[in-house]
Coordinates of C-alpha atoms in Angstrom, one line a residue:
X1 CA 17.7 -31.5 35.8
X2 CA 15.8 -31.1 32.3
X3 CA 12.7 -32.6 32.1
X4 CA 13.5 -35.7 29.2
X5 CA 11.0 -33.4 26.3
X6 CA 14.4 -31.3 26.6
X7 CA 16.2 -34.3 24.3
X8 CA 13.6 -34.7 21.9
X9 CA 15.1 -34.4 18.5
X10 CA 11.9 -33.8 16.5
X11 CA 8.3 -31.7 17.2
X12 CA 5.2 -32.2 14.9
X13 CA 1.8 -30.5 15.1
X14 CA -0.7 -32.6 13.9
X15 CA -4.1 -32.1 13.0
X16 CA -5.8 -33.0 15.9
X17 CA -4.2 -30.4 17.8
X18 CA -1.6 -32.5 19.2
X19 CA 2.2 -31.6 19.7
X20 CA 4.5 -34.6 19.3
X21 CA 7.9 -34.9 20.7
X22 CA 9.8 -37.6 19.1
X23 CA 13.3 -39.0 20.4
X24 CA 14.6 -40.7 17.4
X25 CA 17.6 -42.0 19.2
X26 CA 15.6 -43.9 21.7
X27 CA 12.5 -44.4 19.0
X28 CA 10.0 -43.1 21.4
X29 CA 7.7 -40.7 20.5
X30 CA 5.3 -38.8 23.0
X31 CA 2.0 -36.7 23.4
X32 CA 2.4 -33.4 25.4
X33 CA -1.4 -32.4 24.7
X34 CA -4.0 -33.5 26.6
X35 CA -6.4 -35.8 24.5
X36 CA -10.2 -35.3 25.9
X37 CA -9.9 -31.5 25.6
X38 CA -9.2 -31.3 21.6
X39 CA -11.1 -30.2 19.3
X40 CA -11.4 -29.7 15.6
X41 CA -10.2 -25.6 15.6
X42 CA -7.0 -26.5 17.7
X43 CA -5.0 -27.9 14.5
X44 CA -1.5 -27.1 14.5
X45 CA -0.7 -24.9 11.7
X46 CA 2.3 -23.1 12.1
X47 CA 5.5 -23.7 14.5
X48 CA 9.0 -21.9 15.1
X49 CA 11.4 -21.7 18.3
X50 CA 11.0 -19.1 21.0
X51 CA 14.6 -18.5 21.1
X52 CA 17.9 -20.2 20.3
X53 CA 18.5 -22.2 23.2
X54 CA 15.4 -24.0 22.1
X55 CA 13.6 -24.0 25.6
X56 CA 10.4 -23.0 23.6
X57 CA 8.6 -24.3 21.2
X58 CA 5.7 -21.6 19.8
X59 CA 2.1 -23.2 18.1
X60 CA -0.1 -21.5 15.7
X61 CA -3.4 -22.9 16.0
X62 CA -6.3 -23.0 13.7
X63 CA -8.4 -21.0 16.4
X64 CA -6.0 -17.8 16.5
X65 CA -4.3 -18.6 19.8
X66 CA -0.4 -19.1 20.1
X67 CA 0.8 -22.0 22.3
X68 CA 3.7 -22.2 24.4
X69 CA 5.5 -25.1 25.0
X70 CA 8.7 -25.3 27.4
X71 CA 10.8 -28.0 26.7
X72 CA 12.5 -27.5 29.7
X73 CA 9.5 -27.8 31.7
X74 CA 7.5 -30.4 29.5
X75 CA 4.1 -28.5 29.6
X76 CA 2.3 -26.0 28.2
X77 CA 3.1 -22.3 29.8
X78 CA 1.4 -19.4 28.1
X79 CA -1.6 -19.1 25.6
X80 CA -1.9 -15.9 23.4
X81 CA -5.1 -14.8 21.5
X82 CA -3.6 -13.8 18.4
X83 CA -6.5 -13.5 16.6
X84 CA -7.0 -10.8 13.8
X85 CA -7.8 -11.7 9.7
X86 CA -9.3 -14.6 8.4
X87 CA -7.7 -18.4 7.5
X88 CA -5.2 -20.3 9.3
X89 CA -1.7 -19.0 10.7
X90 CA 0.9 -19.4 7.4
X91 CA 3.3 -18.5 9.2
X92 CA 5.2 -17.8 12.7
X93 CA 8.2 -16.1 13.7
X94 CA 9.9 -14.6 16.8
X95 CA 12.0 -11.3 16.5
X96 CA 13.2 -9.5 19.8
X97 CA 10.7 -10.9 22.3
X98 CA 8.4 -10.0 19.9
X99 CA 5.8 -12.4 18.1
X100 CA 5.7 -12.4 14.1
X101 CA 2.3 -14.0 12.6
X102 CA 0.5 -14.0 9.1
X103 CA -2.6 -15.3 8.3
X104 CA -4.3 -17.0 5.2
X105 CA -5.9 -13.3 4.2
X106 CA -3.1 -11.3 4.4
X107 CA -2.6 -10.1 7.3
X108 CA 1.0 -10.1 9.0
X109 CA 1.1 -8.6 12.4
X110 CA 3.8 -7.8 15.1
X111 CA 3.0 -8.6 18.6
X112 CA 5.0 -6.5 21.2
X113 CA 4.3 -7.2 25.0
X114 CA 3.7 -3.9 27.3
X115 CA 5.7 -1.7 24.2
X116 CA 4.3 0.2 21.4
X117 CA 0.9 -0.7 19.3
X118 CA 1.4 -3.9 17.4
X119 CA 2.7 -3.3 13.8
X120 CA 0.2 -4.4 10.9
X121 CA 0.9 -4.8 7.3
X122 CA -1.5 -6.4 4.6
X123 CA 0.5 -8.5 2.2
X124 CA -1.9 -10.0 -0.3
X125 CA -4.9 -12.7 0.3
X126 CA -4.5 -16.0 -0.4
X127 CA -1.0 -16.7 1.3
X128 CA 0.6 -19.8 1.7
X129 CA 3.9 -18.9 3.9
X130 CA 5.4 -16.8 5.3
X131 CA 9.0 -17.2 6.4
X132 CA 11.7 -15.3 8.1
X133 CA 14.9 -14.0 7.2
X134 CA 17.2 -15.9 9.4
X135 CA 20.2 -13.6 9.1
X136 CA 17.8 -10.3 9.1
X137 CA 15.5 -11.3 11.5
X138 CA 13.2 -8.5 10.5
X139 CA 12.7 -9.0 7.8
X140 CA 10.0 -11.7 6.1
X141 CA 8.7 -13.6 3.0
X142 CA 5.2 -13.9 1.8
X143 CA 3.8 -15.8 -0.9
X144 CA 0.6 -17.5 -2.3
X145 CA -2.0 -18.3 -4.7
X146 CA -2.3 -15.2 -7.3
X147 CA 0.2 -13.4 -4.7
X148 CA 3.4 -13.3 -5.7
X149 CA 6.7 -13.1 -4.0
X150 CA 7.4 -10.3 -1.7
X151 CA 10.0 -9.1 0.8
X152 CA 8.8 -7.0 4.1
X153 CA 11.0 -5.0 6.3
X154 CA 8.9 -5.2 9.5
X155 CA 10.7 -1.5 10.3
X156 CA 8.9 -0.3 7.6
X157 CA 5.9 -2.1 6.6
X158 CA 4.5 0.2 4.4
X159 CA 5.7 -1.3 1.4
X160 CA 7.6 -4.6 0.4
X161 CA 11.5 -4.6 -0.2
X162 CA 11.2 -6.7 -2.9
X163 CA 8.0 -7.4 -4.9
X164 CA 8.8 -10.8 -7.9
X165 CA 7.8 -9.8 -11.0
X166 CA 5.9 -13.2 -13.1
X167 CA 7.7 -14.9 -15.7
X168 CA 7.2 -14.2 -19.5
X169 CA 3.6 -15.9 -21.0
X170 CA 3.9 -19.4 -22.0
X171 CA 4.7 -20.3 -26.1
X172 CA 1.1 -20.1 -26.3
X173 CA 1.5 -16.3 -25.3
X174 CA -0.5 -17.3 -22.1
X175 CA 0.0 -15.9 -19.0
X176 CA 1.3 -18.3 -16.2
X177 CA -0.6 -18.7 -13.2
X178 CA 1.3 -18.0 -9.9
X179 CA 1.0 -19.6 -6.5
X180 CA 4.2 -20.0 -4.5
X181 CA 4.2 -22.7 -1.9
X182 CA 7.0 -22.2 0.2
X183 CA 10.4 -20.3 0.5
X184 CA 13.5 -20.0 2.5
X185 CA 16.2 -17.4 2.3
X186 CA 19.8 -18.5 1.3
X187 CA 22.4 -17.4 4.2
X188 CA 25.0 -15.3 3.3
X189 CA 23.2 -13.9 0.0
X190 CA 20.1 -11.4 -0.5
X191 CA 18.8 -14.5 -3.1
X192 CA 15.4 -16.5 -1.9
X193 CA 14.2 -20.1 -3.4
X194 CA 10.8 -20.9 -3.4
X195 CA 8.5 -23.7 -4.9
X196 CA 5.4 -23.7 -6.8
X197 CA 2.2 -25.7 -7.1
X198 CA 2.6 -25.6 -10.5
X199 CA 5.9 -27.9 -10.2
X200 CA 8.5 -25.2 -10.2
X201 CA 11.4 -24.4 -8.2
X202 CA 12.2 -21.1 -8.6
X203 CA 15.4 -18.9 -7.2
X204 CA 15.3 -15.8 -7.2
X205 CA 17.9 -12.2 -6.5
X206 CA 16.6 -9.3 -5.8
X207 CA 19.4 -7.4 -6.0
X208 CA 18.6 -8.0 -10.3
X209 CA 16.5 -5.3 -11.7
X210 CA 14.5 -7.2 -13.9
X211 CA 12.7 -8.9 -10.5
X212 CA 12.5 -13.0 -12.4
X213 CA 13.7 -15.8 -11.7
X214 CA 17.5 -16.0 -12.3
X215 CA 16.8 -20.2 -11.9
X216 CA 14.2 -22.0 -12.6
X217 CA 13.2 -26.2 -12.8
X218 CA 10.9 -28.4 -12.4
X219 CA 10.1 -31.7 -10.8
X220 CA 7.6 -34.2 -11.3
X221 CA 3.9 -32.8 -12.4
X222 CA 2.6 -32.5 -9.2
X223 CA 2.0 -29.7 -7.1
X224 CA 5.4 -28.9 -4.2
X225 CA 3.9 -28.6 -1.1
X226 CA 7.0 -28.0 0.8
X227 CA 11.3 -27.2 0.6
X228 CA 14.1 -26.7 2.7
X229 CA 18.0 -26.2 2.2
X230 CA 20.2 -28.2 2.5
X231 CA 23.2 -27.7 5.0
X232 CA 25.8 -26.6 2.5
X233 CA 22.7 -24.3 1.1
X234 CA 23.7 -25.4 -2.5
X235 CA 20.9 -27.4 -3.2
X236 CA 17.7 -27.4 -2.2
X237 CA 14.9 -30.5 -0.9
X238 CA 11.2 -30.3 -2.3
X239 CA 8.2 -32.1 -1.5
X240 CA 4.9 -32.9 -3.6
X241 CA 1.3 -33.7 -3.2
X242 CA 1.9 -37.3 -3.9
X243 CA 4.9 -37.9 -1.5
X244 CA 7.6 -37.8 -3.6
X245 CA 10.7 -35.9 -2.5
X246 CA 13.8 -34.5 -4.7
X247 CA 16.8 -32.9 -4.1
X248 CA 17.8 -30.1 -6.8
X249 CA 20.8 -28.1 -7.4
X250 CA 20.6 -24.8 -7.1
X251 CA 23.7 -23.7 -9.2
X252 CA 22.7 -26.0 -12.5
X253 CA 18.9 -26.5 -11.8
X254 CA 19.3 -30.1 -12.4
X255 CA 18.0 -32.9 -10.4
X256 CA 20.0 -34.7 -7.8
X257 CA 18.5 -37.6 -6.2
X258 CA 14.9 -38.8 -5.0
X259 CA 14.2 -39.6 -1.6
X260 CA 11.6 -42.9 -1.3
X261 CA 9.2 -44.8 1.3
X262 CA 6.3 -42.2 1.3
X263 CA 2.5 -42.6 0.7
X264 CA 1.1 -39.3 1.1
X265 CA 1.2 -35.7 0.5
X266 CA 4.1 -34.1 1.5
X267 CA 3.6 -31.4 4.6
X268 CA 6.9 -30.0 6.1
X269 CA 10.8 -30.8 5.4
X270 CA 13.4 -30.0 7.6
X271 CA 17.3 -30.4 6.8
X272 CA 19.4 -30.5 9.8
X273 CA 22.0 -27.2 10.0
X274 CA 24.5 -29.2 10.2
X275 CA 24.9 -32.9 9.7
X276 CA 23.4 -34.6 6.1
X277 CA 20.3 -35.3 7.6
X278 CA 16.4 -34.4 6.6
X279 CA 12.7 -34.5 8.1
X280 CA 9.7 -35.0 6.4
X281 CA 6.4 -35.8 7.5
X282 CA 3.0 -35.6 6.1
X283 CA -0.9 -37.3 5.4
X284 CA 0.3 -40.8 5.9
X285 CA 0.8 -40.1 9.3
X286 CA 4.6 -41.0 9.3
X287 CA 7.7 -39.0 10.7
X288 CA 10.8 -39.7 8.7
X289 CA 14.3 -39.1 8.0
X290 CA 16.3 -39.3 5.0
X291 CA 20.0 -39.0 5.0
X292 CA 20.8 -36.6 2.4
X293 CA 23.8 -38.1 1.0
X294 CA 22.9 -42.3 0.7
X295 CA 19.1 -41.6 0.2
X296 CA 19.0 -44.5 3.4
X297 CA 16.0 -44.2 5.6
X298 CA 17.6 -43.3 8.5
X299 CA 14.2 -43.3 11.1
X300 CA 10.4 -44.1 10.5
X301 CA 7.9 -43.4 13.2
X302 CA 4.2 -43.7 12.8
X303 CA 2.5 -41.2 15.0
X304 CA -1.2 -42.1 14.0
X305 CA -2.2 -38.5 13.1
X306 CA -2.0 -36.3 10.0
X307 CA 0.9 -34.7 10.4
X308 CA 1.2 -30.7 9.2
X309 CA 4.2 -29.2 10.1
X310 CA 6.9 -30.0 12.4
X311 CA 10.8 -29.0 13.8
X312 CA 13.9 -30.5 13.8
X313 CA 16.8 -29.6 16.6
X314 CA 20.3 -28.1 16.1
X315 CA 22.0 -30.2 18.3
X316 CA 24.5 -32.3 17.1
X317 CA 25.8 -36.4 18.0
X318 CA 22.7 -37.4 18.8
X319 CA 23.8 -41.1 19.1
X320 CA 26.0 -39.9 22.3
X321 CA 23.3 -38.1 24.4
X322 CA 21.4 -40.3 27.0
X323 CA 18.1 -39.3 29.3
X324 CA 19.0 -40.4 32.8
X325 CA 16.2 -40.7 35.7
X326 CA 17.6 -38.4 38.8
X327 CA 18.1 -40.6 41.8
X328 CA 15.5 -38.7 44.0
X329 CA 12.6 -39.8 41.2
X330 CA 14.2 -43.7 41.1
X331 CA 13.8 -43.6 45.1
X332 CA 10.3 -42.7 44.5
X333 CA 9.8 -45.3 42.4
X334 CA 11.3 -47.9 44.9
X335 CA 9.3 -46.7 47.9
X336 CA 6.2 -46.8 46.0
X337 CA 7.2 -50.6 45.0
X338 CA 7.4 -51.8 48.3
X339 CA 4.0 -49.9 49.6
X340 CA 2.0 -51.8 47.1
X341 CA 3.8 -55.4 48.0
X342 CA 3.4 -54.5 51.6
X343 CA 0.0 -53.6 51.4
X344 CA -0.9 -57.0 49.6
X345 CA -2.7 -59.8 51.3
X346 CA -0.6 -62.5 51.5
X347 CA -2.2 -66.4 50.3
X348 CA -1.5 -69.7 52.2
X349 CA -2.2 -72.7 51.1
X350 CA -5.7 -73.0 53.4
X351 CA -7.0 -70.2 51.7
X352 CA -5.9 -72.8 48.0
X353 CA -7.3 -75.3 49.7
X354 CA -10.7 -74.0 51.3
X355 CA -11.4 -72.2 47.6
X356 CA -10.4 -75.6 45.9
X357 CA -11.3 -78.1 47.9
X358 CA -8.9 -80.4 49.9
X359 CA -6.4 -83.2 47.9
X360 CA -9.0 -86.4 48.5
X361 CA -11.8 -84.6 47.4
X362 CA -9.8 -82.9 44.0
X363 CA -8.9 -86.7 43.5
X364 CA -12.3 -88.1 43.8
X365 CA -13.6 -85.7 41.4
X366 CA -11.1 -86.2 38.5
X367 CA -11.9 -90.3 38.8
X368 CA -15.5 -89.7 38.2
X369 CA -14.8 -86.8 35.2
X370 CA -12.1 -89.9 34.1
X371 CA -15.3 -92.3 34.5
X372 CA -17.8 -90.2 32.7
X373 CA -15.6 -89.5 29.9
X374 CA -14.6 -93.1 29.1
X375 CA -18.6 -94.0 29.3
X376 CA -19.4 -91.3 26.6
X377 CA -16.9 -92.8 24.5
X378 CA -18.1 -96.3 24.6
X379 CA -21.8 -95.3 23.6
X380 CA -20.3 -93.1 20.6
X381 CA -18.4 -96.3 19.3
X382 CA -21.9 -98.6 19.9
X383 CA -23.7 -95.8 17.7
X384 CA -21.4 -96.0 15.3
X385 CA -21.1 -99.7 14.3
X386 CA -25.0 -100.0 14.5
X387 CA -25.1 -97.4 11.6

């Protein structure tokens, strides 16, 4: 039987270092790292799948090594040193067996186990995310401060696919500053929506020759952290710096709705694949999610960490699944029940009575607390009428 981290619903990688499996339906949330052995470069930075059965769950941490965590199993079974360039992973992907990671500096690698060297490709400095094509799983997104959008096909890394071009200067005949945030590919189009810390949301084709935005709005005046499509792919959920989350349409560019309850900056969104349901989580340490269609707060669950990143399952009717103990682990529990009553000393009422005296004696000595008691109380009534 799977062990019960297979029914978690969400994982979040905190700060700290520590993965987080939360089971929304039974509002329990768990730690699967060990506590006394974290430390400081063991942040969780990046996290992705290891495959679509979701029996995996892959960590980028701050240090350069990859974690792997089987849900199946509920521990930790491999550790890579994926080290190479400088910053934090920004992004993390798998593509046939093979690992896909890009650092802060610019540096996006391919890691093949026992097949040809690992493929390298330097796609800017300054990079905020990278993210993979989920219908062209070779090919990626990277984007960052000063870096604009680009499209890589890991085949043939040479040179990007697709390289954005920056809007036109301002009315001031200014240029605009560029620093994309995050992105994510539109299924069953070529087209790519991405966010800004400049307040933009930004879609973009690049099957268009002139390589701009074919969409553009904005929301709020605060830096978006964060996005993620919704199921139907039409619109599309962005977070800021101060915790507040919108929904936008992606065919009119107009705002849908606001999503409320959060005091922080905004980390990592998730929309389910499926059913009208998103994930959030961020610096006020809270897991939550939103129901995309009433705005209602569906779950809240304080996990007592910063929270950076985090993933949300494809499984669907969530309110029908149930973790069961197997019988052989019950027995055990029952067995080791009646060891510890069996092993305890049973007390008679000599030993109560040789500890506590016997009944004349307990007697005696309440009469003369009684006694002592009443004579204080007569001497505090004499003092008081003599004053």
């Amino acid at each position: 039987m799977a062990d019960p981290a297979r029914w978690n619903h969400v994982w979040v990688g905190t700060e700290t270092g520590i993965l987080k499996g939360v089971n929304l339906h039974r509002k329990q949330a768990t730690n699967y790292t060990e506590l006394s052995n974290l430390t400081r470069d063991q942040e969780i930075c990046a996290m992705c799948w290891g495959d679509e059965q979701e029996s995996e769950v892959l960590l980028g941490c701050r240090n350069g090594t990859v974690k792997v965590f089987s849900t199946e199993k509920g521990k930790f079974t491999e550790f890579r040193d994926c080290t190479g360039g400088e910053g934090p992973f920004r992004g993390l992907a798998i593509h046939d067996s093979a690992l896909i990671t890009c650092v802060e500096s610019g540096l996006l690698k391919v890691w093949r186990e026992g097949g040809p060297e690992n493929v390298e490709a330097n796609v800017g400095p300054g990079i905020s995310k990278m993210r993979q094509n989920p219908v062209k799983p070779h090919c990626v997104s990277t984007g960052g401060k000063e870096n604009c959008l680009k499209i890589w096909d890991l085949e043939n890394p040479k040179s990007p696919v697709f390289k954005a071009k920056n809007v036109s200067n301002d009315w001031l005949d200014l240029r605009v500053p560029v620093w994309v945030r995050d992105m994510q590919f539109l299924p069953g189009s070529e087209k790519i929506v991405t966010c800004t810390s400049y307040h933009q949301v930004r879609l973009y084709d690049p099957s268009c020759p002139k390589r701009r935005p074919v969409l553009e709005a904005s929301f709020d005046e605060h830096p978006l952290t964060a996005l993620s499509l919704t199921p139907d792919a039409s619109s599309v959920v962005v977070g800021n710096t101060h915790g507040n989350i919108a929904v936008i349409d992606l065919r009119q560019g107009r705002l849908l709705k606001c999503l409320k309850g959060f005091a922080g900056s905004i980390r990592s969104i998730q929309c389910h694949p499926s059913m009208p349901l998103v994930a959030s989580c961020g610096l006020d340490r809270f897991l939550r999610v939103h129901n995309i269609e009433d705005k209602k707060l569906q779950h809240k669950v304080y996990l007592k960490s910063r929270l950076n990143c985090l993933l949300m399952t494809r499984r669907e009717k969530w309110e029908e699944e149930e973790v069961l103990l197997s019988p052989t682990s019950q027995d055990e529990v029952k067995e080791e029940e009646d060891e510890v009553w069996t092993a305890m000393e049973t007390v008679t009422d000599s030993v109560c009575s040789k500890q506590m005296g016997t009944g004349p004696e307990l007697e005696e000595q309440a009469a003369q607390a009684q006694k002592r008691v009443k004579t204080s109380a007569r001497k505090g009534k004499k003092i008081k009428r003599t004053m």
